[in-house]
mmCIF file of C-alpha atoms in Angstrom:
data_model
loop_
_atom_site.group_PDB
_atom_site.id
_atom_site.type_symbol
_atom_site.label_atom_id
_atom_site.label_comp_id
_atom_site.label_asym_id
_atom_site.label_seq_id
_atom_site.Cartn_x
_atom_site.Cartn_y
_atom_site.Cartn_z
ATOM 1 C CA MET A 734 81.536 179.982 86.307
ATOM 2 C CA ASP A 735 78.889 181.302 84.106
ATOM 3 C CA ASP A 736 76.042 182.558 85.410
ATOM 4 C CA PHE A 737 73.526 180.852 83.591
ATOM 5 C CA GLY A 738 71.959 178.905 86.320
ATOM 6 C CA PHE A 739 71.255 181.985 88.437
ATOM 7 C CA ARG A 740 69.404 184.041 85.145
ATOM 8 C CA PHE A 741 67.724 180.451 84.780
ATOM 9 C CA GLY A 742 66.391 179.715 87.865
ATOM 10 C CA GLY A 743 68.740 177.083 88.247
ATOM 11 C CA ALA A 744 70.746 175.749 91.885
ATOM 12 C CA SER A 745 72.890 178.506 91.836
ATOM 13 C CA ASP A 746 69.876 181.098 92.632
ATOM 14 C CA PRO A 747 69.850 182.471 96.392
ATOM 15 C CA GLY A 748 65.922 182.015 96.373
ATOM 16 C CA ILE A 749 65.947 178.175 96.118
ATOM 17 C CA GLY A 750 66.764 176.150 98.647
ATOM 18 C CA PRO A 751 65.112 173.692 101.398
ATOM 19 C CA ASP A 752 65.307 176.453 104.256
ATOM 20 C CA ASP A 753 63.514 179.347 101.860
ATOM 21 C CA ASN A 754 59.654 179.934 103.548
ATOM 22 C CA ARG A 755 59.627 183.453 102.892
ATOM 23 C CA ASP A 756 55.962 182.641 102.376
ATOM 24 C CA GLY A 757 55.705 181.031 106.156
ATOM 25 C CA HIS A 758 55.184 176.896 105.085
ATOM 26 C CA HIS A 759 57.675 174.520 104.237
ATOM 27 C CA GLY A 760 55.909 173.208 101.492
ATOM 28 C CA ASP A 761 57.131 169.434 100.315
ATOM 29 C CA VAL A 762 60.195 168.801 100.983
ATOM 30 C CA PRO A 763 60.894 165.711 98.791
ATOM 31 C CA THR A 764 59.256 166.999 96.028
ATOM 32 C CA GLU A 765 61.169 170.668 96.354
ATOM 33 C CA TRP A 766 64.103 168.342 96.600
ATOM 34 C CA ALA A 767 63.218 166.869 93.305
ATOM 35 C CA GLU A 768 62.650 169.887 91.548
ATOM 36 C CA ILE A 769 66.621 171.495 93.017
ATOM 37 C CA LEU A 770 67.732 168.517 92.165
ATOM 38 C CA ALA A 771 66.920 168.912 88.392
ATOM 39 C CA ARG A 772 67.171 171.871 87.941
ATOM 40 C CA THR A 773 70.517 171.157 89.475
ATOM 41 C CA VAL A 774 71.264 168.741 86.466
ATOM 42 C CA ALA A 775 69.594 170.441 84.059
ATOM 43 C CA HIS A 776 72.382 173.565 84.797
ATOM 44 C CA LEU A 777 75.015 171.618 85.138
ATOM 45 C CA ALA A 778 74.099 170.030 81.731
ATOM 46 C CA ALA A 779 73.558 173.626 79.819
ATOM 47 C CA GLN A 780 77.094 174.500 81.438
ATOM 48 C CA LEU A 781 78.622 171.325 79.949
ATOM 49 C CA THR A 782 76.605 171.745 76.694
ATOM 50 C CA MET A 783 77.831 175.268 76.678
ATOM 51 C CA ALA A 784 81.653 174.051 77.170
ATOM 52 C CA GLN A 785 81.561 171.780 74.862
ATOM 53 C CA ILE A 786 80.171 174.112 71.537
ATOM 54 C CA ARG A 787 83.040 176.578 73.195
ATOM 55 C CA LEU A 788 85.471 173.392 72.588
ATOM 56 C CA ARG A 789 84.456 172.570 69.314
ATOM 57 C CA ALA A 790 84.320 175.963 67.991
ATOM 58 C CA LEU A 791 88.328 176.079 68.475
ATOM 59 C CA ALA A 792 89.151 172.792 67.535
ATOM 60 C CA THR A 793 87.442 173.122 64.486
ATOM 61 C CA GLU A 794 89.003 176.622 63.489
ATOM 62 C CA LEU A 795 92.519 175.361 64.901
ATOM 63 C CA ALA A 796 91.777 172.382 62.488
ATOM 64 C CA GLU A 797 91.080 174.693 59.638
ATOM 65 C CA ARG A 798 93.892 177.126 59.658
ATOM 66 C CA GLY A 799 96.155 173.507 60.299
ATOM 67 C CA ALA A 800 97.425 174.521 63.021
ATOM 68 C CA ILE A 801 96.462 171.277 64.849
ATOM 69 C CA GLU A 802 96.271 167.756 63.716
ATOM 70 C CA PRO A 803 93.189 166.309 64.335
ATOM 71 C CA GLU A 804 95.134 162.400 65.209
ATOM 72 C CA ILE A 805 97.495 163.733 67.429
ATOM 73 C CA VAL A 806 94.630 165.530 69.219
ATOM 74 C CA ALA A 807 92.521 162.503 69.919
ATOM 75 C CA GLU A 808 95.526 160.746 70.899
ATOM 76 C CA ARG A 809 96.966 163.168 73.505
ATOM 77 C CA VAL A 810 92.514 162.960 74.582
ATOM 78 C CA ARG A 811 93.000 159.172 74.914
ATOM 79 C CA ALA A 812 96.191 159.548 77.052
ATOM 80 C CA LEU A 813 94.703 162.366 79.502
ATOM 81 C CA ALA A 814 92.146 160.287 79.617
ATOM 82 C CA ALA A 815 93.865 157.423 80.496
ATOM 83 C CA ALA A 816 96.067 159.075 82.540
ATOM 84 C CA GLU A 817 93.669 161.352 84.613
ATOM 85 C CA ALA A 818 90.254 160.534 83.888
ATOM 86 C CA GLY A 819 89.202 159.013 87.534
ATOM 87 C CA VAL A 820 91.181 162.458 89.339
ATOM 88 C CA TYR A 821 88.484 164.702 87.528
ATOM 89 C CA LEU A 822 85.397 162.883 87.945
ATOM 90 C CA ARG A 823 85.741 162.142 90.999
ATOM 91 C CA GLU A 824 86.502 165.954 91.311
ATOM 92 C CA ASN A 825 83.686 166.965 89.603
ATOM 93 C CA LEU A 826 81.163 164.325 91.344
ATOM 94 C CA GLY A 827 82.295 164.936 94.749
ATOM 95 C CA GLU A 828 82.706 163.406 98.094
ATOM 96 C CA ALA A 829 79.423 162.907 98.281
ATOM 97 C CA LEU A 830 78.141 161.698 95.076
ATOM 98 C CA THR A 831 81.114 159.589 94.977
ATOM 99 C CA GLU A 832 80.365 157.090 97.138
ATOM 100 C CA VAL A 833 76.735 156.951 95.470
ATOM 101 C CA ILE A 834 78.294 156.027 92.416
ATOM 102 C CA ASP A 835 79.992 153.245 90.992
ATOM 103 C CA VAL A 836 82.904 155.672 89.389
ATOM 104 C CA GLU A 837 85.556 152.941 88.672
ATOM 105 C CA THR A 838 83.207 151.769 86.635
ATOM 106 C CA LEU A 839 82.030 155.471 84.517
ATOM 107 C CA GLU A 840 86.141 155.810 84.386
ATOM 108 C CA HIS A 841 86.310 152.754 82.405
ATOM 109 C CA ASP A 842 83.238 153.308 80.237
ATOM 110 C CA LEU A 843 84.733 156.692 79.514
ATOM 111 C CA ILE A 844 88.352 155.652 78.253
ATOM 112 C CA ALA A 845 86.281 152.864 76.079
ATOM 113 C CA TYR A 846 84.350 155.537 74.508
ATOM 114 C CA LEU A 847 87.872 158.272 73.911
ATOM 115 C CA ASN A 848 89.042 155.142 72.887
ATOM 116 C CA ALA A 849 86.710 153.956 70.299
ATOM 117 C CA PRO A 850 86.979 154.199 66.492
ATOM 118 C CA LYS A 851 85.449 157.300 65.444
ATOM 119 C CA ASP A 852 84.107 157.946 61.947
ATOM 120 C CA VAL A 853 85.694 161.310 61.062
#
């Protein structure tokens, strides 16, 4: 995994954590946790954005060279989403979050989004 979060103060930064009281005080734990959560979400969004940009560049380059048929790729995306979206969502969310998020609805929405007609 990229070290983006570590370099920019994300959740993987070893200096961040609820038990980090090097300065001798615990601070406001709810506020600290909110900040940690916000940095974690920002880190994940940055990772996702980088992956999207890299995949978009790869797909664009392949399409421009005639190496792929965009319609066939779109069909493969729809088939994989229908078969595997729930599995990937559960893996990526982890056990704790799957208990508080309606994964089935999220999965359904994701599949519906990927099956919606796109303006090309």
